[in-house]
XYZ file of C-alpha atoms in Angstrom:
273
model
C 0.000 0.000 0.000
C 1.216 3.484 -0.897
C -0.366 6.473 0.831
C 0.376 10.164 0.334
C -1.020 13.304 1.937
C -0.360 17.032 2.114
C -0.448 18.660 5.552
C -0.394 22.387 6.170
C -0.103 23.496 9.784
C 0.535 26.911 11.261
C 2.116 26.151 14.599
C 5.413 26.109 16.423
C 6.795 23.706 18.984
C 4.353 20.865 18.390
C 6.066 17.515 18.424
C 5.291 13.824 18.504
C 5.598 12.818 22.152
C 7.170 9.406 21.761
C 9.653 7.994 19.318
C 7.597 5.909 16.930
C 8.048 3.889 13.777
C 6.073 2.735 10.779
C 6.170 -0.760 9.366
C 6.232 1.071 6.035
C 8.984 3.254 4.628
C 8.226 6.942 5.113
C 9.298 9.993 3.132
C 8.718 13.521 4.418
C 8.902 16.354 1.870
C 9.200 19.680 3.695
C 7.905 22.367 1.318
C 7.640 25.288 3.734
C 9.262 26.080 7.080
C 11.574 23.747 8.936
C 11.433 20.915 11.449
C 13.728 19.145 13.879
C 13.859 15.410 13.321
C 15.072 12.858 15.861
C 15.953 9.431 14.493
C 16.961 7.061 17.276
C 19.657 9.081 19.077
C 20.452 11.441 16.174
C 18.929 14.900 15.698
C 18.705 16.671 12.351
C 17.083 19.860 11.058
C 15.150 19.723 7.763
C 14.650 23.104 6.073
C 12.427 23.540 3.030
C 12.826 22.308 0.415
C 14.155 19.012 1.715
C 13.348 15.331 1.913
C 13.654 13.152 5.014
C 13.928 9.376 4.576
C 12.790 6.962 7.295
C 13.412 3.224 7.109
C 10.675 0.876 8.250
C 12.637 -0.104 11.368
C 13.735 3.401 12.385
C 12.139 5.055 15.388
C 11.718 8.777 14.902
C 9.968 11.912 16.048
C 9.345 15.254 14.322
C 9.064 18.701 15.934
C 7.866 21.729 13.975
C 10.115 24.721 14.624
C 8.882 27.384 12.211
C 5.467 29.012 12.594
C 4.498 28.150 9.025
C 5.152 24.503 8.253
C 3.864 22.488 5.305
C 4.878 19.041 4.097
C 3.910 16.018 2.073
C 3.981 12.637 3.825
C 4.480 9.480 1.781
C 4.313 5.967 3.266
C 5.246 2.908 1.234
C 4.764 -0.727 2.236
C 8.103 -2.522 1.663
C 6.467 -5.140 -0.568
C 5.540 -2.366 -3.028
C 9.247 -1.897 -3.784
C 10.291 -5.551 -4.041
C 10.992 -5.258 -7.757
C 12.938 -2.012 -7.600
C 16.684 -1.708 -8.099
C 18.622 -2.465 -4.865
C 20.540 0.767 -5.470
C 17.349 2.852 -5.341
C 15.958 0.859 -2.408
C 19.135 1.445 -0.398
C 17.991 4.967 0.529
C 15.316 3.308 2.674
C 16.834 0.063 3.902
C 20.584 0.681 4.208
C 22.053 2.677 7.064
C 25.865 2.871 6.986
C 27.469 5.129 9.569
C 27.744 8.088 7.177
C 24.118 7.995 5.951
C 22.292 11.346 5.843
C 18.544 11.140 6.435
C 17.912 14.729 5.296
C 18.455 15.650 1.647
C 18.225 19.282 0.539
C 16.717 19.388 -2.939
C 16.055 21.704 -5.847
C 12.327 21.006 -5.916
C 11.548 23.267 -8.881
C 13.937 21.686 -11.374
C 12.723 18.203 -10.386
C 9.072 19.296 -10.251
C 8.710 17.534 -6.914
C 5.491 19.327 -5.837
C 3.763 18.176 -9.033
C 5.001 14.631 -8.481
C 3.814 14.558 -4.870
C 0.463 16.086 -5.867
C 0.041 13.213 -8.331
C 0.866 10.714 -5.545
C -1.745 12.324 -3.303
C -4.351 12.068 -6.067
C -3.591 8.428 -6.855
C -3.517 7.325 -3.210
C -6.966 8.863 -2.768
C -8.507 6.848 -5.608
C -10.094 3.431 -5.161
C -9.944 2.114 -8.704
C -7.874 -0.956 -9.541
C -5.096 1.016 -11.254
C -4.455 3.583 -8.501
C -1.791 1.605 -6.633
C -0.022 0.641 -9.878
C 0.118 4.316 -10.834
C 1.324 5.305 -7.365
C 4.043 2.645 -7.476
C 5.188 3.915 -10.877
C 5.334 7.455 -9.506
C 7.480 6.294 -6.569
C 9.867 4.570 -8.992
C 10.016 7.766 -11.044
C 10.680 9.820 -7.915
C 13.530 7.605 -6.712
C 15.074 7.326 -10.181
C 14.958 11.118 -10.571
C 16.571 11.617 -7.174
C 19.261 9.083 -8.028
C 20.024 10.815 -11.316
C 20.463 14.175 -9.563
C 21.778 13.115 -6.128
C 23.482 9.711 -6.544
C 25.630 10.293 -3.463
C 22.485 10.185 -1.293
C 22.041 6.478 -2.065
C 24.267 4.239 0.096
C 24.582 1.571 -2.597
C 26.179 4.156 -4.887
C 28.951 4.814 -2.356
C 29.530 1.244 -1.164
C 30.163 -2.017 -2.964
C 27.228 -4.259 -2.105
C 27.956 -7.961 -2.601
C 24.882 -9.589 -4.078
C 24.812 -12.002 -1.139
C 24.208 -9.197 1.370
C 21.235 -7.840 -0.578
C 19.747 -11.321 -0.906
C 20.421 -12.108 2.752
C 18.691 -8.917 3.885
C 15.637 -9.798 1.802
C 15.701 -13.341 3.207
C 15.748 -12.016 6.781
C 12.880 -9.646 5.986
C 10.790 -12.610 4.853
C 11.847 -15.190 7.479
C 12.521 -13.232 10.679
C 9.801 -15.190 12.542
C 11.768 -18.411 12.119
C 14.464 -19.854 14.372
C 17.433 -18.795 12.280
C 21.117 -19.562 12.612
C 23.083 -16.611 11.230
C 25.972 -18.949 10.380
C 23.619 -20.992 8.223
C 22.184 -17.854 6.621
C 25.717 -16.723 5.770
C 26.515 -20.053 4.139
C 23.251 -19.938 2.165
C 24.618 -16.854 0.400
C 28.197 -18.146 0.064
C 29.703 -15.894 2.732
C 31.756 -16.806 5.759
C 29.901 -16.024 9.022
C 32.438 -13.423 10.142
C 32.574 -11.643 6.794
C 28.773 -11.756 6.541
C 28.384 -10.046 9.913
C 31.058 -7.468 9.102
C 29.474 -6.509 5.784
C 25.950 -6.499 7.170
C 26.870 -4.107 9.987
C 28.813 -1.819 7.644
C 26.145 -1.641 4.956
C 22.823 -2.109 6.780
C 23.726 -0.521 10.105
C 22.870 -3.493 12.350
C 24.236 -6.956 12.910
C 22.118 -9.729 11.357
C 20.816 -10.725 14.818
C 19.929 -7.126 15.664
C 18.179 -6.793 12.316
C 16.073 -9.893 12.968
C 15.233 -8.658 16.468
C 14.170 -5.236 15.177
C 11.933 -6.898 12.598
C 10.332 -9.068 15.273
C 9.744 -6.187 17.662
C 8.420 -3.888 14.948
C 5.957 -6.541 13.794
C 4.983 -7.246 17.408
C 4.262 -3.590 18.072
C 2.134 -3.390 14.938
C 0.098 -6.399 16.136
C -0.247 -4.928 19.632
C -1.620 -1.669 18.273
C -3.871 -3.078 15.572
C -5.167 -6.477 16.752
C -6.683 -8.073 19.850
C -4.176 -10.947 19.879
C -2.818 -11.804 23.317
C 0.785 -11.031 24.225
C 1.583 -14.753 24.179
C 0.066 -15.187 20.732
C 2.022 -12.222 19.391
C 5.260 -13.478 20.924
C 4.822 -16.834 19.200
C 3.822 -15.325 15.865
C 6.860 -13.040 15.593
C 9.358 -15.733 16.563
C 9.961 -15.607 20.327
C 10.293 -18.885 22.206
C 8.189 -17.652 25.128
C 6.239 -14.585 26.286
C 8.668 -13.710 29.089
C 11.593 -13.404 26.698
C 9.433 -11.319 24.370
C 8.352 -8.923 27.141
C 11.956 -8.436 28.322
C 13.193 -7.725 24.794
C 10.264 -5.438 24.015
C 10.752 -3.364 27.162
C 14.518 -3.120 26.638
C 13.952 -1.777 23.126
C 10.902 0.468 23.549
C 11.206 1.391 27.232
C 7.671 0.152 27.915
C 5.911 -3.185 28.270
C 3.689 -4.585 25.513
C 0.614 -4.082 27.708
C 1.386 -0.412 28.347
C 1.932 0.231 24.632
C -1.438 -1.361 23.846
C -3.146 0.640 26.598
C -1.613 3.889 25.362
C -2.795 3.175 21.821
C -6.292 2.353 23.053
C -6.567 5.536 25.146
C -5.352 7.636 22.232
C -7.997 6.065 19.967
C -10.770 6.880 22.457
C -9.541 10.437 22.812
C -9.430 10.870 19.038
C -12.952 9.475 18.714
C -14.416 12.034 21.096
C-alpha cells in the first residue's frame, strides 16, 4: 500500500511525544518552514525544500520549529518496492554510519510538488489502477533523485555484494523463524564473520539485531492493531516464550507490551471524542 497526503499546519513547537516507527517506509517532503527530526539518538534539522527518509525499522519523532510549516507525507509498504533496483531501495533500507537522512533538494527543477500532488491524487482513488500508478510514480521519484543526487544512495557509495542484498531480503521474509546466522551466511556463500562485518557496515545493524528489530516492529504493529494476546504475538513473531518477548520489548521500547497497547487504546478513544 502506498499512501500520500499534504499537511499544512501553522504552529510552532508541536512535536510527537514518543519515538515511533512505521512498518512502512516513510518519506517527508518539507515544502515550507523547517522541522527538527530525531531518528533514534540522532537529531537533524530539515529546512524547506528538503526530503527526510525513514526506514521501516527506524524510530523517529518530528518537531515543527517554524510558525508556518507544510509538508507532504508518503508511506510505502516494503512489498511495493520488491521489484525495484537495490541501489534505489538502499535509501530506505541501508544505514551505513555516514548515511544522511535529510536531503536538501532543488524542488523546482525536479518538479517535486507536481510529483507529490500526483501521488496524493492516486492514493486517494479506489480504482484498480491507482496503486499501480502510485508505485510507478514512486519509482520515477527515486530514479529522478538518483540521477540528480546519486551520493544520497548508500549503494552508490559502497560495494554491495549480491549475497548481502539477498540475505537482507531473506531475513525480511523469514525473521519469525528460528534462524542460525551462520547458516544464513553459508546460504549466500559468505563466511559467518565476513557476513556479519558486511551487514553491519552496509545495513547498520548486525544480522541478529536486524532480525530482532523486525520481530519487535511486527509485534508492536500487532499490539496496536489487533486483539491478539501477548503470548500469541510473541509466538507469531518468533519468540520462544512470552517472558523473553516482554523483556526484549521493554529493553527496546522502554515500555511493556501491555502499556503500549493501553496507550494506543486511550489515544484512539480520545481521538474518537
